[in-house]
CSV table of C-alpha atoms and ligand atoms in Angstrom, one decimal:
chain,number,residue,atom,x,y,z
A,24,MET,CA,-27.4,-40.1,23.6
A,25,LEU,CA,-26.9,-40.4,19.9
A,26,ALA,CA,-30.5,-39.7,18.8
A,27,GLY,CA,-30.6,-36.9,16.4
A,28,LYS,CA,-26.8,-36.4,16.4
A,29,HIS,CA,-25.1,-35.7,13.0
A,30,ILE,CA,-22.1,-37.9,12.5
A,31,ILE,CA,-19.7,-37.7,9.7
A,32,LEU,CA,-18.2,-41.1,9.2
A,33,GLY,CA,-14.8,-40.9,7.4
A,34,ILE,CA,-13.8,-44.2,5.8
A,35,THR,CA,-10.3,-44.8,4.4
A,36,GLY,CA,-8.6,-47.5,2.5
A,37,GLY,CA,-8.0,-50.3,5.0
A,38,ILE,CA,-9.3,-53.9,5.4
A,39,ALA,CA,-11.2,-52.8,8.5
A,40,ALA,CA,-13.5,-50.7,6.2
A,41,TYR,CA,-15.7,-53.8,6.2
A,42,LYS,CA,-16.5,-52.9,9.9
A,43,SER,CA,-17.9,-49.6,8.7
A,44,ALA,CA,-21.1,-51.2,7.6
A,45,THR,CA,-21.7,-52.5,11.1
A,46,LEU,CA,-20.7,-49.1,12.6
A,47,ILE,CA,-23.3,-47.3,10.4
A,48,ARG,CA,-26.0,-49.8,11.3
A,49,LEU,CA,-25.3,-49.4,15.0
A,50,LEU,CA,-25.3,-45.6,14.8
A,51,VAL,CA,-28.5,-45.4,12.7
A,52,LYS,CA,-30.2,-47.8,15.2
A,53,LYS,CA,-29.3,-45.4,18.0
A,54,GLY,CA,-31.1,-42.6,16.0
A,55,ALA,CA,-28.0,-40.8,14.6
A,56,GLU,CA,-27.8,-39.4,11.1
A,57,VAL,CA,-24.7,-40.6,9.4
A,58,GLN,CA,-23.0,-39.0,6.4
A,59,VAL,CA,-20.3,-41.1,4.9
A,60,VAL,CA,-17.3,-39.4,3.4
A,61,ILE,CA,-14.9,-42.0,1.8
A,62,THR,CA,-11.5,-41.7,0.4
A,63,PRO,CA,-10.9,-42.9,-3.2
A,64,SER,CA,-9.0,-45.9,-1.9
A,65,GLY,CA,-11.7,-46.6,0.7
A,66,LYS,CA,-14.0,-47.5,-2.2
A,67,GLU,CA,-11.6,-50.3,-3.1
A,68,PHE,CA,-12.5,-52.0,0.2
A,69,ILE,CA,-16.2,-51.4,0.6
A,70,THR,CA,-18.8,-50.3,-2.0
A,71,PRO,CA,-20.6,-46.9,-1.7
A,72,VAL,CA,-23.8,-48.8,-2.6
A,73,THR,CA,-23.6,-50.7,0.7
A,74,LEU,CA,-22.8,-47.6,2.7
A,75,SER,CA,-25.4,-45.3,1.1
A,76,THR,CA,-28.1,-48.1,1.6
A,77,LEU,CA,-27.2,-48.5,5.3
A,78,SER,CA,-26.9,-44.7,6.0
A,79,GLY,CA,-29.8,-43.6,3.9
A,80,LYS,CA,-27.7,-40.9,2.3
A,81,PRO,CA,-25.6,-40.7,-0.8
A,82,VAL,CA,-21.9,-41.3,-0.1
A,83,ILE,CA,-19.5,-38.4,-0.7
A,84,SER,CA,-16.1,-39.1,-2.0
A,85,GLU,CA,-15.2,-36.5,-4.6
A,86,PHE,CA,-15.3,-32.7,-4.5
A,87,PHE,CA,-17.8,-32.7,-7.4
A,88,THR,CA,-20.5,-35.2,-8.5
A,89,ALA,CA,-19.1,-36.3,-11.9
A,90,ASN,CA,-22.2,-36.1,-14.0
A,91,THR,CA,-23.9,-33.0,-12.5
A,92,GLY,CA,-20.9,-31.0,-11.5
A,93,GLU,CA,-22.5,-30.4,-8.1
A,94,TRP,CA,-20.0,-29.2,-5.6
A,95,HIS,CA,-19.9,-30.9,-2.2
A,96,SER,CA,-19.3,-28.3,0.4
A,97,HIS,CA,-16.8,-29.6,3.0
A,98,VAL,CA,-17.4,-26.4,4.9
A,99,ASP,CA,-21.2,-27.0,5.3
A,100,LEU,CA,-20.5,-30.6,6.2
A,101,GLY,CA,-18.0,-29.5,8.8
A,102,LEU,CA,-20.6,-27.2,10.3
A,103,TRP,CA,-23.4,-29.8,10.1
A,104,ALA,CA,-21.6,-32.4,12.1
A,105,ASP,CA,-21.9,-33.0,15.9
A,106,ALA,CA,-19.0,-35.4,15.6
A,107,MET,CA,-16.7,-36.7,12.9
A,108,VAL,CA,-15.4,-40.3,13.2
A,109,VAL,CA,-12.6,-41.5,11.0
A,110,ALA,CA,-12.8,-45.3,11.1
A,111,PRO,CA,-10.8,-47.0,9.9
A,112,ALA,CA,-8.0,-44.4,9.8
A,113,THR,CA,-5.0,-45.5,7.8
A,114,ALA,CA,-1.5,-44.3,8.5
A,115,CYS,CA,-1.7,-42.3,5.2
A,116,THR,CA,-4.9,-40.4,6.2
A,117,ILE,CA,-3.6,-39.9,9.8
A,118,GLY,CA,-0.5,-38.3,8.3
A,119,LYS,CA,-2.5,-36.1,5.9
A,120,MET,CA,-4.8,-35.0,8.8
A,121,ALA,CA,-1.8,-34.2,11.0
A,122,HIS,CA,-0.2,-32.1,8.3
A,123,GLY,CA,-3.2,-30.6,6.6
A,124,ILE,CA,-2.7,-32.3,3.3
A,125,ALA,CA,-6.1,-31.7,1.9
A,126,ASP,CA,-6.1,-33.6,-1.3
A,127,ASN,CA,-9.4,-35.4,-0.8
A,128,MET,CA,-12.9,-34.7,0.5
A,129,LEU,CA,-12.3,-36.5,3.8
A,130,VAL,CA,-9.3,-34.4,4.8
A,131,THR,CA,-10.9,-31.1,3.7
A,132,THR,CA,-14.0,-32.0,5.7
A,133,TYR,CA,-11.7,-32.8,8.7
A,134,LEU,CA,-10.1,-29.4,8.4
A,135,SER,CA,-13.5,-27.7,8.2
A,136,ALA,CA,-15.0,-29.7,11.1
A,137,LYS,CA,-15.9,-27.6,14.1
A,138,ALA,CA,-17.1,-30.7,16.0
A,139,PRO,CA,-15.0,-33.1,18.0
A,140,VAL,CA,-13.1,-35.6,15.8
A,141,PHE,CA,-12.6,-39.2,16.7
A,142,VAL,CA,-9.9,-41.2,15.0
A,143,ALA,CA,-9.8,-45.0,15.0
A,144,PRO,CA,-6.5,-46.2,13.6
A,145,ALA,CA,-6.3,-49.5,11.8
A,146,MET,CA,-3.0,-50.8,10.3
A,147,ASP,CA,-0.4,-53.4,10.6
A,148,LEU,CA,1.5,-53.6,13.9
A,149,ASP,CA,4.8,-52.3,12.5
A,150,MET,CA,3.1,-49.3,10.8
A,151,MET,CA,1.3,-48.6,14.1
A,152,ALA,CA,4.6,-48.8,16.0
A,153,HIS,CA,6.5,-46.6,13.6
A,154,PRO,CA,7.7,-43.3,15.1
A,155,SER,CA,6.1,-41.5,12.2
A,156,THR,CA,2.6,-42.8,13.1
A,157,THR,CA,3.3,-42.1,16.8
A,158,ALA,CA,4.3,-38.6,16.0
A,159,ASN,CA,1.3,-38.0,13.7
A,160,LEU,CA,-1.1,-39.4,16.3
A,161,ALA,CA,0.5,-37.1,18.9
A,162,LEU,CA,-0.1,-34.1,16.6
A,163,LEU,CA,-3.8,-35.1,16.2
A,164,ARG,CA,-4.1,-35.3,19.9
A,165,SER,CA,-2.5,-31.9,20.3
A,166,TYR,CA,-5.2,-30.5,18.0
A,167,GLY,CA,-7.8,-31.9,20.4
A,168,ASN,CA,-8.8,-34.9,18.4
A,169,ILE,CA,-9.7,-38.1,20.3
A,170,ILE,CA,-7.8,-41.2,19.3
A,171,ILE,CA,-9.7,-44.4,19.7
A,172,GLU,CA,-6.7,-46.7,20.4
A,173,PRO,CA,-6.6,-49.8,18.3
A,174,ALA,CA,-6.8,-53.1,20.0
A,175,ALA,CA,-4.2,-55.9,20.0
A,176,GLY,CA,-5.0,-59.1,18.2
A,177,GLU,CA,-4.8,-60.9,14.9
A,178,LEU,CA,-4.4,-58.5,12.1
A,179,ALA,CA,-5.3,-58.9,8.4
A,180,SER,CA,-1.7,-59.9,7.7
A,181,HIS,CA,-2.2,-62.7,10.2
A,182,LEU,CA,0.5,-61.1,12.4
A,183,ILE,CA,-0.5,-60.6,16.0
A,184,GLY,CA,-0.1,-57.2,17.6
A,185,LYS,CA,-1.6,-53.7,18.1
A,186,GLY,CA,-3.3,-52.3,15.1
A,187,ARG,CA,-6.8,-53.8,14.9
A,188,MET,CA,-9.5,-51.1,14.6
A,189,GLU,CA,-11.6,-50.9,17.7
A,190,GLU,CA,-14.8,-52.9,17.3
A,191,PRO,CA,-17.8,-50.8,16.1
A,192,GLU,CA,-19.8,-51.6,19.3
A,193,ARG,CA,-16.9,-50.0,21.3
A,194,ILE,CA,-16.7,-47.0,19.0
A,195,VAL,CA,-20.4,-46.4,19.5
A,196,GLU,CA,-19.9,-46.7,23.3
A,197,ILE,CA,-17.1,-44.1,23.2
A,198,LEU,CA,-19.3,-41.7,21.3
A,199,GLU,CA,-22.2,-42.2,23.7
A,200,GLN,CA,-19.9,-41.6,26.6
A,201,PHE,CA,-18.6,-38.5,24.9
A,202,PHE,CA,-22.1,-37.1,24.3
A,203,SER,CA,-23.2,-37.9,27.9
A,204,ARG,CA,-20.2,-36.1,29.4
A,205,ARG,CA,-19.3,-32.5,28.9
A,206,GLN,CA,-15.8,-32.0,27.5
A,207,PRO,CA,-15.3,-28.6,29.1
A,208,LEU,CA,-11.5,-28.6,28.5
A,209,ALA,CA,-11.6,-29.5,24.8
A,210,GLY,CA,-9.0,-27.4,23.0
A,211,LYS,CA,-7.3,-26.3,26.3
A,212,LYS,CA,-3.6,-26.9,26.9
A,213,MET,CA,-2.9,-27.8,30.5
A,214,LEU,CA,0.4,-28.0,32.3
A,215,ILE,CA,0.6,-30.1,35.5
A,216,THR,CA,3.6,-30.5,37.8
A,217,ALA,CA,3.6,-33.8,39.8
A,218,GLY,CA,5.7,-35.8,42.2
A,219,PRO,CA,8.7,-34.8,44.3
A,220,THR,CA,11.9,-33.2,43.2
A,221,TYR,CA,15.3,-34.8,44.0
A,222,GLU,CA,18.1,-32.4,44.9
A,223,ARG,CA,21.5,-34.1,44.5
A,224,ILE,CA,23.9,-34.2,47.5
A,225,ASP,CA,26.3,-36.4,45.6
A,226,PRO,CA,25.9,-39.0,42.7
A,227,VAL,CA,24.1,-41.4,45.0
A,228,ARG,CA,22.2,-39.3,47.5
A,229,PHE,CA,19.6,-36.7,47.4
A,230,ILE,CA,17.2,-34.5,49.4
A,231,GLY,CA,13.6,-35.5,48.5
A,232,ASN,CA,10.2,-36.0,50.0
A,233,PHE,CA,7.5,-38.6,50.2
A,234,SER,CA,5.3,-37.3,47.3
A,235,THR,CA,4.3,-40.2,44.9
A,236,GLY,CA,2.8,-38.1,42.1
A,237,LYS,CA,-0.6,-39.9,42.6
A,238,MET,CA,-2.6,-36.6,42.9
A,239,GLY,CA,-0.9,-35.0,40.0
A,240,TYR,CA,-1.3,-38.0,37.7
A,241,ALA,CA,-5.0,-38.4,38.7
A,242,LEU,CA,-5.5,-34.7,37.7
A,243,ALA,CA,-3.7,-35.3,34.4
A,244,ASP,CA,-5.9,-38.3,33.6
A,245,ALA,CA,-9.1,-36.4,34.6
A,246,ALA,CA,-8.2,-33.3,32.6
A,247,ALA,CA,-7.4,-35.4,29.5
A,248,GLU,CA,-10.7,-37.2,29.9
A,249,LEU,CA,-12.4,-33.8,30.0
A,250,GLY,CA,-10.8,-32.9,26.7
A,251,ALA,CA,-7.5,-31.1,27.7
A,252,ASP,CA,-4.2,-31.5,26.0
A,253,VAL,CA,-2.1,-32.3,29.1
A,254,THR,CA,1.6,-32.1,29.7
A,255,VAL,CA,2.8,-33.4,33.0
A,256,VAL,CA,6.2,-32.1,34.2
A,257,SER,CA,7.1,-34.8,36.6
A,258,GLY,CA,9.7,-35.4,39.3
A,259,PRO,CA,10.9,-39.0,39.9
A,260,VAL,CA,7.8,-41.2,40.4
A,261,SER,CA,6.7,-44.8,39.6
A,262,VAL,CA,3.2,-43.9,38.5
A,263,THR,CA,2.3,-43.4,34.9
A,264,PRO,CA,-0.7,-41.8,33.2
A,265,ARG,CA,-3.6,-44.1,32.3
A,266,ASN,CA,-4.7,-41.8,29.5
A,267,ALA,CA,-2.5,-42.4,26.5
A,268,SER,CA,-2.8,-38.8,25.4
A,269,VAL,CA,-1.0,-37.4,28.5
A,270,LYS,CA,2.5,-36.3,27.7
A,271,VAL,CA,5.1,-36.6,30.4
A,272,VAL,CA,8.3,-34.6,30.7
A,273,SER,CA,10.5,-36.2,33.3
A,274,VAL,CA,12.8,-34.1,35.4
A,275,GLU,CA,14.8,-34.6,38.6
A,276,SER,CA,15.4,-31.3,40.4
A,277,ALA,CA,13.4,-28.1,41.1
A,278,ARG,CA,15.6,-26.2,38.7
A,279,GLN,CA,15.0,-28.7,35.9
A,280,MET,CA,11.2,-28.6,36.7
A,281,LEU,CA,11.2,-24.8,36.4
A,282,GLU,CA,13.1,-24.9,33.1
A,283,ALA,CA,10.6,-27.5,31.7
A,284,CYS,CA,7.6,-25.5,33.0
A,285,GLU,CA,8.9,-22.2,31.5
A,286,LYS,CA,9.0,-23.9,28.1
A,287,VAL,CA,5.4,-25.2,28.3
A,288,TRP,CA,3.7,-22.3,30.2
A,289,PRO,CA,3.6,-19.6,27.5
A,290,ASP,CA,1.6,-22.0,25.3
A,291,SER,CA,-0.7,-23.2,28.1
A,292,ASP,CA,-4.2,-22.1,29.1
A,293,ILE,CA,-4.0,-23.7,32.6
A,294,ALA,CA,-1.2,-24.8,34.9
A,295,VAL,CA,-1.8,-26.8,38.1
A,296,MET,CA,1.2,-26.9,40.4
A,297,CYS,CA,0.8,-30.2,42.2
A,298,ALA,CA,4.5,-31.1,42.7
A,299,ALA,CA,6.0,-31.2,46.1
A,300,VAL,CA,9.0,-29.1,45.1
A,301,ALA,CA,12.0,-29.2,47.5
A,302,ASP,CA,12.5,-25.8,49.1
A,303,TYR,CA,16.3,-26.2,49.3
A,304,ALA,CA,19.0,-27.9,47.3
A,305,PRO,CA,22.7,-28.6,48.2
A,306,LEU,CA,24.7,-25.6,47.1
A,307,HIS,CA,27.7,-27.6,46.0
A,308,PRO,CA,26.6,-31.2,45.1
A,309,ALA,CA,29.7,-33.4,45.2
A,310,ASP,CA,30.9,-34.9,41.9
A,311,SER,CA,31.8,-38.2,43.6
A,312,LYS,CA,30.3,-40.1,46.5
A,313,ILE,CA,31.0,-38.5,49.9
A,314,LYS,CA,33.0,-41.0,51.9
A,315,ARG,CA,32.3,-41.8,55.5
A,316,GLU,CA,35.8,-43.1,56.3
A,317,GLY,CA,38.4,-40.7,57.5
A,318,HIS,CA,36.0,-37.7,57.3
A,319,ASP,CA,34.3,-35.5,59.8
A,320,ILE,CA,30.5,-35.5,59.7
A,321,PRO,CA,29.8,-33.4,56.6
A,322,THR,CA,27.8,-30.2,56.7
A,323,ILE,CA,25.6,-29.7,53.6
A,324,GLU,CA,25.2,-26.1,52.7
A,325,LEU,CA,21.8,-25.4,51.2
A,326,THR,CA,20.6,-22.9,48.7
A,327,LYS,CA,17.0,-21.8,48.1
A,328,ASN,CA,15.2,-23.4,45.1
A,329,PRO,CA,13.2,-21.3,42.8
A,330,ASP,CA,9.4,-21.1,43.5
A,331,ILE,CA,8.0,-22.5,40.2
A,332,ALA,CA,4.4,-21.5,40.9
A,333,ALA,CA,5.4,-18.0,41.9
A,334,THR,CA,7.6,-17.6,38.8
A,335,LEU,CA,4.8,-18.7,36.5
A,336,GLY,CA,2.5,-16.3,38.5
A,337,VAL,CA,4.7,-13.4,37.7
A,338,GLY,CA,4.3,-13.9,33.9
A,339,LYS,CA,0.7,-15.0,34.0
A,340,ARG,CA,-1.5,-13.5,31.3
A,341,PRO,CA,-5.2,-12.6,31.9
A,342,ASP,CA,-6.2,-15.6,29.7
A,343,GLN,CA,-4.2,-18.0,31.8
A,344,THR,CA,-5.3,-19.9,35.0
A,345,LEU,CA,-2.8,-20.9,37.6
A,346,VAL,CA,-3.7,-23.3,40.4
A,347,GLY,CA,-1.5,-24.2,43.4
A,348,PHE,CA,-1.6,-26.7,46.2
A,349,ALA,CA,-0.9,-26.1,49.9
A,350,LEU,CA,0.1,-28.6,52.5
A,351,GLU,CA,-0.1,-26.8,55.9
A,352,THR,CA,0.3,-28.0,59.5
A,353,ASP,CA,-0.9,-24.9,61.2
A,354,ASN,CA,-2.9,-21.8,60.4
A,355,GLU,CA,-4.0,-23.8,57.4
A,356,GLU,CA,-6.5,-21.5,55.9
A,357,PHE,CA,-4.6,-18.3,56.6
A,358,ASN,CA,-1.5,-19.7,55.0
A,359,ALA,CA,-3.3,-21.1,52.0
A,360,GLN,CA,-5.1,-17.7,51.4
A,361,SER,CA,-1.7,-15.8,51.6
A,362,LYS,CA,-0.1,-18.2,49.1
A,363,LEU,CA,-3.1,-17.6,46.8
A,364,LYS,CA,-2.2,-13.9,46.8
A,365,SER,CA,1.6,-14.1,47.0
A,366,LYS,CA,2.0,-16.5,44.1
A,367,ASN,CA,-0.7,-14.8,42.0
A,368,LEU,CA,-2.8,-18.0,41.8
A,369,ASP,CA,-6.4,-18.2,40.7
A,370,MET,CA,-7.1,-21.1,43.0
A,371,ILE,CA,-5.4,-23.0,45.8
A,372,VAL,CA,-6.1,-26.6,46.9
A,373,LEU,CA,-5.5,-27.1,50.6
A,374,ASN,CA,-4.6,-30.6,51.6
A,375,SER,CA,-5.7,-31.5,55.1
A,376,LEU,CA,-2.8,-33.1,57.0
A,377,ARG,CA,-5.1,-33.6,60.0
A,378,ASN,CA,-6.8,-36.5,58.3
A,379,PRO,CA,-4.7,-39.7,58.1
A,380,GLN,CA,-6.5,-40.6,54.9
A,381,ALA,CA,-5.2,-37.4,53.2
A,382,GLY,CA,-1.8,-36.4,51.9
A,383,PHE,CA,1.3,-38.2,50.6
A,384,ALA,CA,1.3,-41.8,49.3
A,385,THR,CA,-2.4,-42.4,50.1
A,386,ASP,CA,-5.0,-43.2,47.5
A,387,THR,CA,-7.4,-40.8,49.1
A,388,ASN,CA,-7.2,-37.1,49.9
A,389,GLN,CA,-9.3,-34.4,51.7
A,390,VAL,CA,-9.2,-30.9,50.4
A,391,THR,CA,-10.6,-27.4,50.8
A,392,ILE,CA,-10.4,-25.1,47.8
A,393,PHE,CA,-10.1,-21.4,47.9
A,394,LYS,CA,-10.5,-19.2,44.8
A,395,ALA,CA,-9.2,-15.7,44.1
A,396,ASP,CA,-12.8,-14.6,43.7
A,397,GLY,CA,-13.3,-15.3,47.4
A,398,THR,CA,-15.3,-18.6,47.0
A,399,ARG,CA,-14.6,-21.7,49.0
A,400,ALA,CA,-15.4,-25.4,48.6
A,401,ASP,CA,-15.0,-28.2,51.1
A,402,PHE,CA,-14.8,-31.8,50.0
A,403,PRO,CA,-15.0,-35.0,52.1
A,404,VAL,CA,-12.3,-37.7,52.0
A,405,LYS,CA,-12.4,-39.2,48.5
A,406,PRO,CA,-10.2,-41.3,46.1
A,407,LYS,CA,-7.7,-39.0,44.4
A,408,THR,CA,-9.0,-40.1,41.1
A,409,GLU,CA,-12.5,-38.7,42.0
A,410,LEU,CA,-11.2,-35.6,43.7
A,411,ALA,CA,-9.3,-34.8,40.5
A,412,PHE,CA,-12.6,-34.2,38.8
A,413,ASP,CA,-13.9,-32.1,41.7
A,414,ILE,CA,-10.8,-29.9,41.6
A,415,ILE,CA,-11.1,-29.4,37.8
A,416,ASN,CA,-14.8,-28.8,38.0
A,417,THR,CA,-14.3,-26.2,40.8
A,418,MET,CA,-11.6,-24.5,38.7
A,419,ILE,CA,-13.9,-24.1,35.6
A,420,ASP,CA,-17.0,-23.4,37.5
B,518,C5P,O1,5.1,-22.3,49.3
B,518,C5P,P1,4.6,-23.7,49.3
B,518,C5P,O2,5.6,-24.8,49.0
B,518,C5P,O3,3.7,-24.2,50.4
B,518,C5P,O4,3.6,-23.7,48.0
B,518,C5P,C1,2.9,-24.8,47.5
B,518,C5P,C2,2.6,-24.6,46.1
B,518,C5P,O5,3.6,-24.0,45.4
B,518,C5P,C3,2.3,-25.9,45.4
B,518,C5P,O6,1.4,-25.6,44.3
B,518,C5P,C4,3.7,-26.2,44.8
B,518,C5P,O7,3.6,-27.1,43.7
B,518,C5P,C5,4.2,-24.9,44.4
B,518,C5P,N1,5.7,-24.7,44.6
B,518,C5P,C6,6.5,-24.5,43.5
B,518,C5P,N2,7.8,-24.4,43.6
B,518,C5P,C7,8.4,-24.4,44.8
B,518,C5P,C8,7.6,-24.6,46.0
B,518,C5P,C9,6.3,-24.7,45.8
B,518,C5P,O8,5.9,-24.6,42.4
B,518,C5P,N3,9.7,-24.2,44.9
C-alpha cells in the first residue's frame, strides 16, 4: 500500500522525536519515499544526520540552505506529497498549524500540502488535556486533517496519562489503512440528525419515541471514517460516537433540533436526517408537575412540530445533498417516493418495519434506498454499522 508513496514526515521538538527514526525505517521498508521536514527545536531532540541517513534524503529545516542560498520550495513539497505526517506534533506546532502561523518550513509546507495530513500529538497529559489543545485539534479536524490520537501510558515526565505519541508501527498501519480505503468524503462537511426528540408536557413528562440514535451515530462514525467533518445534532440518547472527530450538538425538542440544524446547514455539503422527530408537541407545556389528585383527566392540546428535513429542503443549494429516512407501515414505497419529492430530498432511506430485525433499538436494519434520479437499491438485513457505509456509498455513487 505504501510502495512508491511520497510521505513528508514533519518532526517537531518533543521527546518522542526519537521514535521518528523507527517511523522512517518502517516507511522506507514498505517502499515509501520519505522527506523529513524538521522544526528548529526538533533538531534539539534528534540529529538530521540520523534522519537523512535513514530516509536517504537531505533533511529540510530552513527556508534556505545556509551555505548555498538554495531556496526550499514548500509549494513543490506540498504538491509532491501523497501524505504529510506530523509526528511527533507538539502543542506549539499544533497551535501554529491550526492558526496558520507559518514561521518555519514545517508549517509553510503544511499550509501548501494538497495531500491528506496526519497529526500525531505527543505532549504531557496536562498540555494534552488543556482546552487550548483540544480547540486547536478540533480546528485541525475541521480542516480535514486526521488526528492520530495519542495513547495513554507513562510519559517522559514519568506521569501517567494520555499524551504518548502513537507507536510508529501503529502510525504505519493507519497510513496503510488510509491508502487502502478511499476517503471520498474528505473535505466535506456533513450534518446528521439522530435519536428521538422529547416534547415536554411538564417538567417531568414528555412525548417521545423509541429511537435510540444507533443508526444516526453509525452513520456519523462511517462518514467520519470516510473523511467527512461530521456534526451530529442529537436528541436525548445514551449512545456516543466512536470516532473522536465527530462533534455532537445535544438538543431535546424538535424546535431546538431545527434551530441547531439551521445554524449548521448553510455551511454543510451534506445533511442526513436520521432523527425520529416527534410530529407534535404539547401546545402549553406546564411549568410545574401536573398533579393527579383533585384534577380531572387532563387533555393535552398538541401543536404541529416543524418538519426539519422539509425546512432544510426549501433552502437547499444545488451544491448541497439532503438525505431523509422513512419509516412506513403501509404503501411503503409510494410514501417514501412522495417524501423524496415533497421534502426536496436527493435520497430517501426506507426502513422496513415488516422485518423484526429492522427499525428502532435493534443493532440491525433492513433498508431500500430511492434516489431522486430514479435509481433504487435494496439491501439485506445487516448491522447498522455496516449499513451506514452502504447508505453513504449509495449517496455518493
Ligand atoms: O414525514 P416523515 O416523518 O415520515 O419523514 C421522515 C424524514 O423526515 C426523516 O428523515 C426525518 O428525520 C425527517 N423529519 C424531520 N422533521 C420532522 C419530521 C421528520 O426532519 N418534523
